[in-house]
Coordinates of C-alpha atoms and ligand atoms in Angstrom, one line a residue:
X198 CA 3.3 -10.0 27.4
X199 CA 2.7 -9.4 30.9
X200 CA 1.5 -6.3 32.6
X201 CA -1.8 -4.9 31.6
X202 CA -0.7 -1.5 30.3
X203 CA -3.5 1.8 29.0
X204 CA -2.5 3.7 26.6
X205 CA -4.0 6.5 24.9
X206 CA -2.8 7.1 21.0
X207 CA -2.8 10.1 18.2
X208 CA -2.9 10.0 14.8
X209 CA -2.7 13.1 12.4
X210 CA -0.2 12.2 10.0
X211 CA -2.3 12.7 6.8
X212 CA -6.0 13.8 6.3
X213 CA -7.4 11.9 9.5
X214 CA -7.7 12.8 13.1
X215 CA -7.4 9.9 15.8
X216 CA -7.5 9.3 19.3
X217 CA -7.7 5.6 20.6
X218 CA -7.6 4.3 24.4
X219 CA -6.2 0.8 24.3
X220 CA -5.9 -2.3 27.1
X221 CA -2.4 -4.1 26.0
X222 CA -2.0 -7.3 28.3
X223 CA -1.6 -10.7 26.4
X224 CA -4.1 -9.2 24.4
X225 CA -5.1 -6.1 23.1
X226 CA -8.6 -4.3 23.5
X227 CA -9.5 -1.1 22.3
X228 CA -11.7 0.5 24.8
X229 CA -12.5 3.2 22.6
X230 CA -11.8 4.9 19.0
X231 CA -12.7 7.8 16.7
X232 CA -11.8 8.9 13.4
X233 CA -12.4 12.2 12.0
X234 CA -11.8 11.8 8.3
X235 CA -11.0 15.2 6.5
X236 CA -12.2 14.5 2.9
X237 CA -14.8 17.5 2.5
X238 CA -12.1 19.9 3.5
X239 CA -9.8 19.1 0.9
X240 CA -12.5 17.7 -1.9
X241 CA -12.1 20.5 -3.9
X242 CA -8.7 21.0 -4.0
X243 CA -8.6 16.9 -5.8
X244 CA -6.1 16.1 -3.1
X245 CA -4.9 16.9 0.9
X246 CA -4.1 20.6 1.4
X247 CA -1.1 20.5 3.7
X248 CA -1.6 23.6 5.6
X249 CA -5.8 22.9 5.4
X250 CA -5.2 19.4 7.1
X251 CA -2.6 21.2 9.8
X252 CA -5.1 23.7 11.1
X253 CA -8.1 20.7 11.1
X254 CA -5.9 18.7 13.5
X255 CA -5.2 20.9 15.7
X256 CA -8.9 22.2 16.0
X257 CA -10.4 18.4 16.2
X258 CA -7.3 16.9 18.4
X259 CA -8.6 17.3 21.7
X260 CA -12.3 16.7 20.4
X261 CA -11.2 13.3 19.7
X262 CA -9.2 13.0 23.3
X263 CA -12.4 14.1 25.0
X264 CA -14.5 11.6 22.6
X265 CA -12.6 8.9 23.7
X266 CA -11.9 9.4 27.5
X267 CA -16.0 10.2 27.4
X268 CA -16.7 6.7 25.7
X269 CA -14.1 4.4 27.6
X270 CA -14.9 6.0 31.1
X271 CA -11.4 6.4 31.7
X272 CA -9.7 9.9 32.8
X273 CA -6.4 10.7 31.7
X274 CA -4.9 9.6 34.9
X275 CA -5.8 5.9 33.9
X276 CA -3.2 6.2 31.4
X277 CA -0.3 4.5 31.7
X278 CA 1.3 6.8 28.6
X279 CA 0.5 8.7 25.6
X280 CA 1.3 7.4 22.2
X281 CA 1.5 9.7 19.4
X282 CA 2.4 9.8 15.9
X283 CA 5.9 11.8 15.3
X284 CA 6.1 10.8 11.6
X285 CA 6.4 10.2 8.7
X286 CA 4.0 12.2 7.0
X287 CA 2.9 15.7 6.6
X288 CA 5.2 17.8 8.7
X289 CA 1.9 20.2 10.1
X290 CA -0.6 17.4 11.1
X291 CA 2.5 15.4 12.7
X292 CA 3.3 19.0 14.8
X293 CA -0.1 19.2 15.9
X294 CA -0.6 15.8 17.3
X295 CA 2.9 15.9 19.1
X296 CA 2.2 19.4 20.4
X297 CA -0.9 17.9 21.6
X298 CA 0.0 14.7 23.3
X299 CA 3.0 16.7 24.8
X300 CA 0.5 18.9 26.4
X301 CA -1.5 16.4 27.8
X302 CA 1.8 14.2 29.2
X303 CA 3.1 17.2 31.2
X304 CA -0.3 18.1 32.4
X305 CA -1.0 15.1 33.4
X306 CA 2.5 13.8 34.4
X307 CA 2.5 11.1 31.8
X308 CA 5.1 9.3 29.7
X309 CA 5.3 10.4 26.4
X310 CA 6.3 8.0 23.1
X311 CA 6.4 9.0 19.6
X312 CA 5.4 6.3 17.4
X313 CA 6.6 5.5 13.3
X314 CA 3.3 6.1 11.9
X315 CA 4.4 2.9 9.5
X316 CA 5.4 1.1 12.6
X317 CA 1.8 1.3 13.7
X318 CA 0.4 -0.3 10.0
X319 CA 3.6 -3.2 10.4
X320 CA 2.5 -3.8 13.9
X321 CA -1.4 -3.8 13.2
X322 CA -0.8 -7.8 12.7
X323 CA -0.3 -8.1 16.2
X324 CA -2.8 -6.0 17.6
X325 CA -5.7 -7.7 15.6
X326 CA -4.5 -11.4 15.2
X327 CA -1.8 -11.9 18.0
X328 CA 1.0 -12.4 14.8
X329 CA 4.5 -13.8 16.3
X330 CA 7.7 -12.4 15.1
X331 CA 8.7 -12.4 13.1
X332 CA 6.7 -11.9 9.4
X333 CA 6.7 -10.6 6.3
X334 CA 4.5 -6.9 5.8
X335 CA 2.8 -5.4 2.9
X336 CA 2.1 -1.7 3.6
X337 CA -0.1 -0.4 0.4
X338 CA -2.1 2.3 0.5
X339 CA -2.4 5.8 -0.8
X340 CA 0.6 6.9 0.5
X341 CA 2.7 3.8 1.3
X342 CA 4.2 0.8 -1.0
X343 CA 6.3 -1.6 1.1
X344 CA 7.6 -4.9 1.8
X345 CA 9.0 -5.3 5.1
X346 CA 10.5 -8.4 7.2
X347 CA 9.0 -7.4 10.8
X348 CA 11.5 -8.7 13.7
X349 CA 10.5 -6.8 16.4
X350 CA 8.8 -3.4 17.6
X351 CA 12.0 -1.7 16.4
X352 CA 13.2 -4.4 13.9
X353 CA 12.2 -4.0 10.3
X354 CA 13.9 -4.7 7.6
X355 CA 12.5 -3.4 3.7
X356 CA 13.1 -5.6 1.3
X357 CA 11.3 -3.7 -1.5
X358 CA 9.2 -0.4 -2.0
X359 CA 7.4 1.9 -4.9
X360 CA 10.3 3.9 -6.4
X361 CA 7.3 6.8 -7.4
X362 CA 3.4 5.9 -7.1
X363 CA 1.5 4.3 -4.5
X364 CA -1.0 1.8 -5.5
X365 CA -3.8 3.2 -3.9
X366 CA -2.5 6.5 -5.8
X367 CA -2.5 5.4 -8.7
X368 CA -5.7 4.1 -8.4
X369 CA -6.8 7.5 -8.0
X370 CA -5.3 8.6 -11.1
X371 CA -6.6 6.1 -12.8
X372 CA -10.2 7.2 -11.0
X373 CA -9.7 10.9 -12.4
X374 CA -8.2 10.3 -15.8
X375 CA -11.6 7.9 -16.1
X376 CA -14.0 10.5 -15.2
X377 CA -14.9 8.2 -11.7
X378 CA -15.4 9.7 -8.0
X379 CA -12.7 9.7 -5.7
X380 CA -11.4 8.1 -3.3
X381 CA -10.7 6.4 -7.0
X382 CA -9.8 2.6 -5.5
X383 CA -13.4 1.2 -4.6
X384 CA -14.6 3.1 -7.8
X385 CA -11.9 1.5 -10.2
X386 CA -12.3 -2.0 -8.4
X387 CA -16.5 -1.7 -9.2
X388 CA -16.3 -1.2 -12.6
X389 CA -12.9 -3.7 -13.3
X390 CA -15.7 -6.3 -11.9
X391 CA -17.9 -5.7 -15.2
X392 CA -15.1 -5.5 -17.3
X393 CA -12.7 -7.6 -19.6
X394 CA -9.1 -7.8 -18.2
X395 CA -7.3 -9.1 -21.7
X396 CA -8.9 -6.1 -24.2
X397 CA -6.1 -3.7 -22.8
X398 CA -2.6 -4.9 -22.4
X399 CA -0.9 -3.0 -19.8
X400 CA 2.9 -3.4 -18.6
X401 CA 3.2 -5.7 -15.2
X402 CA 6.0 -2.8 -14.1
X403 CA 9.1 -4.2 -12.9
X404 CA 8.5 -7.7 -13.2
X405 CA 11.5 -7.4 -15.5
X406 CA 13.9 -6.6 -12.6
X407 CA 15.1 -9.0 -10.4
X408 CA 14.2 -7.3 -5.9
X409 CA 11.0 -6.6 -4.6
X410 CA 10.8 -2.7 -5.5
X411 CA 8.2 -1.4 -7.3
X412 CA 7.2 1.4 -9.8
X413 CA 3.3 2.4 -10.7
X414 CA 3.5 5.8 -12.4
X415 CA 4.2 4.0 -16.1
X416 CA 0.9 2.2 -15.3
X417 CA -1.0 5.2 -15.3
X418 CA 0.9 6.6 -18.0
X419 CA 0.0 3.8 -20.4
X420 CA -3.2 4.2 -19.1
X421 CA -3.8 7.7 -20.2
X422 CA -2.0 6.8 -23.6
X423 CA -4.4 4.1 -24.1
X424 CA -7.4 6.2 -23.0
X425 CA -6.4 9.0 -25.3
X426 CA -5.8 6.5 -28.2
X427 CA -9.6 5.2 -28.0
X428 CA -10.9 8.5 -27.6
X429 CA -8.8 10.2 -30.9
X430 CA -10.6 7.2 -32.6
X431 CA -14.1 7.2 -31.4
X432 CA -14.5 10.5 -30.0
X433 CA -15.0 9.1 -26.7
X434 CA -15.3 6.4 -24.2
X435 CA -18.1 3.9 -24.0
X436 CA -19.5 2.3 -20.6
X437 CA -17.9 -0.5 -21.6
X438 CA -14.3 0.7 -22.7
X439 CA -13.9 2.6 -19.4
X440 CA -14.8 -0.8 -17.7
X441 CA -12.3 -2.9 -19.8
X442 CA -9.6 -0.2 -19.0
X443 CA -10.2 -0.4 -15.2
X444 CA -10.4 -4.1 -15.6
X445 CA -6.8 -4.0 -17.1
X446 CA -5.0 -1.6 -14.7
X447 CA -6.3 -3.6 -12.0
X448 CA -4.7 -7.2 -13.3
X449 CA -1.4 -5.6 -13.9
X450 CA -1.3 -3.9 -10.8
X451 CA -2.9 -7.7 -8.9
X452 CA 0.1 -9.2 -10.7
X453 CA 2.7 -6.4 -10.2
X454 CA 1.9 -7.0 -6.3
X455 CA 1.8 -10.7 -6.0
X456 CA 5.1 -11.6 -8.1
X457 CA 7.0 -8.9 -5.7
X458 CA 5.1 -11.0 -2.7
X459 CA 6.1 -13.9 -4.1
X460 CA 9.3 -12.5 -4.1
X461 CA 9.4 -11.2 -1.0
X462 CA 8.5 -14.7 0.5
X463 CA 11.3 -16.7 -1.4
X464 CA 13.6 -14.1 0.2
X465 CA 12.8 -15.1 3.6
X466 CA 12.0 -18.7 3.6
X467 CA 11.6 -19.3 7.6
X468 CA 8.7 -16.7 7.8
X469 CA 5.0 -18.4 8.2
X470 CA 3.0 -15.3 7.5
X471 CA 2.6 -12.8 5.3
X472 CA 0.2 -10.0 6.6
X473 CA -1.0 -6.7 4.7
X474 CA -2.7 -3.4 5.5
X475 CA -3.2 -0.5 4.1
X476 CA -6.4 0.8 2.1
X477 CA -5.8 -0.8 -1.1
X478 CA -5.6 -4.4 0.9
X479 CA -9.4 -4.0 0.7
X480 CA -9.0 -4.5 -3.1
X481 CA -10.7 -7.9 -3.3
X482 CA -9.0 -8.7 -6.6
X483 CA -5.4 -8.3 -5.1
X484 CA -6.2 -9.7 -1.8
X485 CA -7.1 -12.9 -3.7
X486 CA -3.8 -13.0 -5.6
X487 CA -1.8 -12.1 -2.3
X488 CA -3.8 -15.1 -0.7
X489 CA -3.4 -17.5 -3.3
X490 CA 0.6 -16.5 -3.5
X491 CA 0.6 -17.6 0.7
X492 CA -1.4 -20.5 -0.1
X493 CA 1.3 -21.8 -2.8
X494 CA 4.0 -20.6 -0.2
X495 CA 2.3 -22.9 2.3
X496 CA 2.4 -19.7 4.5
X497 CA -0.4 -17.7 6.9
X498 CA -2.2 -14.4 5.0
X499 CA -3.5 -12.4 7.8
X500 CA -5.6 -9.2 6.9
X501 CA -6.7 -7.1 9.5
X502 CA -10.7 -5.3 9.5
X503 CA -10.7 -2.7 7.0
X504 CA -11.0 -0.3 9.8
X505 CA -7.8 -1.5 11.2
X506 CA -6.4 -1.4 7.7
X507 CA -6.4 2.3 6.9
X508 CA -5.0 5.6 9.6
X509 CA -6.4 5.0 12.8
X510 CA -4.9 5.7 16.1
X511 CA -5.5 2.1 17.6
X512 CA -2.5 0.9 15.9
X513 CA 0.0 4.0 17.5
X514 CA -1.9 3.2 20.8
X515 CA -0.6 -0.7 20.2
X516 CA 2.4 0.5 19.0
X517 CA 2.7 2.9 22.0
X518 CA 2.6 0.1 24.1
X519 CA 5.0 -2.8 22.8
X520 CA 7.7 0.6 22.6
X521 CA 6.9 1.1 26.0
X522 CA 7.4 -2.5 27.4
X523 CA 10.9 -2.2 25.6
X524 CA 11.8 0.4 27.6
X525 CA 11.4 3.4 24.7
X526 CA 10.3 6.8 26.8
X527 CA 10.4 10.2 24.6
X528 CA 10.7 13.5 27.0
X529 CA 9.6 17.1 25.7
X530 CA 12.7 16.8 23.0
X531 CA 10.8 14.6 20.7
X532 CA 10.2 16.0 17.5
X533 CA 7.9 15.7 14.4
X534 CA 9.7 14.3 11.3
X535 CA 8.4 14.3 8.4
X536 CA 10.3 11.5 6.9
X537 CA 11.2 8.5 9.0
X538 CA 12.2 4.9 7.6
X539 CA 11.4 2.0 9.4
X540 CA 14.4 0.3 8.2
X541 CA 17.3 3.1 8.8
X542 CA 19.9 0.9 6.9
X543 CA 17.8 0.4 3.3
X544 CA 18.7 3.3 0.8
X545 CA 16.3 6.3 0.3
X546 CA 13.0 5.7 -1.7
X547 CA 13.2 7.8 -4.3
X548 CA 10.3 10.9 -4.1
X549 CA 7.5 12.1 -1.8
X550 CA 3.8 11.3 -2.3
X551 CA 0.6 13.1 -2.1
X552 CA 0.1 12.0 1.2
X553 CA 3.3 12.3 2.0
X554 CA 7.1 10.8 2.5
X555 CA 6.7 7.1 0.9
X556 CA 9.4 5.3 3.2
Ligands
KG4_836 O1 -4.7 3.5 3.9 P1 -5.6 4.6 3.3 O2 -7.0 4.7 3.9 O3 -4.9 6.0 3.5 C1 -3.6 6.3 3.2 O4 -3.2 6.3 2.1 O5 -2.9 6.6 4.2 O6 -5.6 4.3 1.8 C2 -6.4 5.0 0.9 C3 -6.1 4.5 -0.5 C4 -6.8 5.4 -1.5 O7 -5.8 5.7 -2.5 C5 -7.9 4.5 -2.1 O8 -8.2 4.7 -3.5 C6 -7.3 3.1 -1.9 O9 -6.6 3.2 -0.7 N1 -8.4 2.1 -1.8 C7 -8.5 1.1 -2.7 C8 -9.7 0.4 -2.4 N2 -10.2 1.0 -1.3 C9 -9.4 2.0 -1.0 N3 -7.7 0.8 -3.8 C10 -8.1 -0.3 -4.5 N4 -9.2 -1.0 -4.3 C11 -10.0 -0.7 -3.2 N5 -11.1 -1.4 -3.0
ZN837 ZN1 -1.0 5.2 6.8

């Protein structure tokens, strides 16, 4: 890369409000961030209210802008463009952070660009380790299940996704139907440390198919079968059953991901890394497996900080920018979408999730 480009990004695809001022030169520095998570808004309801999320955007939006110009120094004239999240994701949130970045672009005279909020995730490689094209992606979180061979800022290909679930959503079935706090992942993923994997035989889904798609609502089905079976019999669950059972879903679901991985690898023998984000990457139990599948591959596992890993606006910022050196400008015509593939040419993914479209 060559010029040293500013760019301020958006995020407010889902249940978190983002503003990020980043430095993109050969490098990338990120002068400032904030994240405003949304979880005691819509804690009640046991998942994101669309319309609840909408109105909290648009009422912390400029907050965050403020926040972030106040903490890097910078005024919105330093910008060199605004970067802003135009989908997927819930149609409401994704209005209010274009309406808002359009607002500031023509106040401010401004390029506008509206980012692929998966684009953002793909690309987060890049921003945090420097990652050459191209690689191979895993995008797994509560709202996104996908493998994806990254050639450039506007070249993906999917060579797999979730037909229903998302990982980090069935996780928080699982969470629920167990009787454990939400978000259900870290929960699940503390007591499947003080349980036995083998007691409950669950189905590896899919691993019967030949591709790299994936299913994860059956899991959770057998799941609540199995649940229901030990509680008809004993009139409940013990400490230790509800470990075992979390201990179980979390080894098929370790194995469901790294056989498609390994998959997804053999499909694309001249790529030298394979790179994930998404919250459920923070699952220590299937990052081991994922690494231990690019160790056998003789390939490069890069996992980006947590942070990085789950919504946050520094990755549309980076985005922003390596769309911008190609030459991509959006004008007051750009439009929120609430689905959006990153690979226009792969068939549909079947269903929507509760964060939103899943591909
Ligand atoms: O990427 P993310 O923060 O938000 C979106 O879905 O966009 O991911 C959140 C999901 C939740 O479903 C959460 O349960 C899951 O990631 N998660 C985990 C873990 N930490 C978070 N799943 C499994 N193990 C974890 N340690
Ligand atoms: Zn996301």
């Amino acid at each position: 890369m060559n010029d040293t480009l500013t760019i301020l990004g958006l995020e407010s695809s889902c249940d978190d409000t983002a503003a990020a001022i980043l430095r993109v030169g050969d490098t990338a520095e990120i002068l400032a961030q904030t994240v405003q998570g949304q979880g005691q808004l819509h804690a009640a309801f046991g998942g994101v209210v669309p319309e609840i999320a909408a109105r909290a955007h648009a009422e912390k939006l400029d907050l965050c802008v403020a926040e972030v110009l106040r903490a890097s120094g910078l005024k919105l004239r330093d910008m060199d463009a605004i970067a802003v999240t135009a989908g997927p994701g819930l149609i409401g949130g994704v209005m209010s952070g274009v309406m808002c970045a359009k607002g500031l672009a023509a106040g401010a005279n401004l390029p506008l660009i509206g980012v692929n909020h998966l684009a953002g995730h793909a690309l987060t490689p890049r921003l945090t380790d420097n990652v050459p094209y191209p690689y191979l992606m895993l995008l797994v979180s509560g709202g996104h299940c996908q493998f994806l061979r990254v050639d450039g800022p506007q070249d993906y290909t999917r060579l797999g996704g979730t037909i229903d679930d998302a990982p980090g959503e069935a996780f928080d079935k699982t969470a629920r139907l167990l009787g454990l706090p939400q978000p259900g992942g870290p929960a699940v993923e503390v007591e499947a440390a003080l349980g036995d994997p083998a007691r409950y035989a669950f189905p590896r889904p899919m691993l019967d198919r030949p591709g790299c798609d994936m299913s994860f609502s059956g899991l959770k089905t057998a799941l609540l079968r199995t649940r229901d079976t030990i509680i008809a019999a004993q009139g409940g669950l013990t400490v230790q059953d509800r470990r075992d059972l979390c201990a179980g879903f979390q080894a098929a679901m370790r194995d469901a991901l790294a056989e498609k991985a390994r998959r997804a690898l053999a499909a694309c023998p001249d790529l030298r890394v394979i790179a994930v984000a998404g919250g459920v990457a923070a699952n220590q139990a299937i990052r081991g497996a994922l690494m231990q599948v690019a160790a056998e591959a003789g390939v490069q596992f890069v996992a980006p900080p947590l942070a990085l890993c789950t919504d946050n606006a520094a990755m549309i910022a980076y985005a922003g920018a390596e769309l911008f050196r190609a030459g991509h400008r959006d004008d007051m015509t750009l439009a929120a979408r609430p689905r959006w593939p990153l690979d226009s040419t792969a068939p549909a993914m079947l269903g929507s999730g509760r964060k939103g479209a899943k591909a």
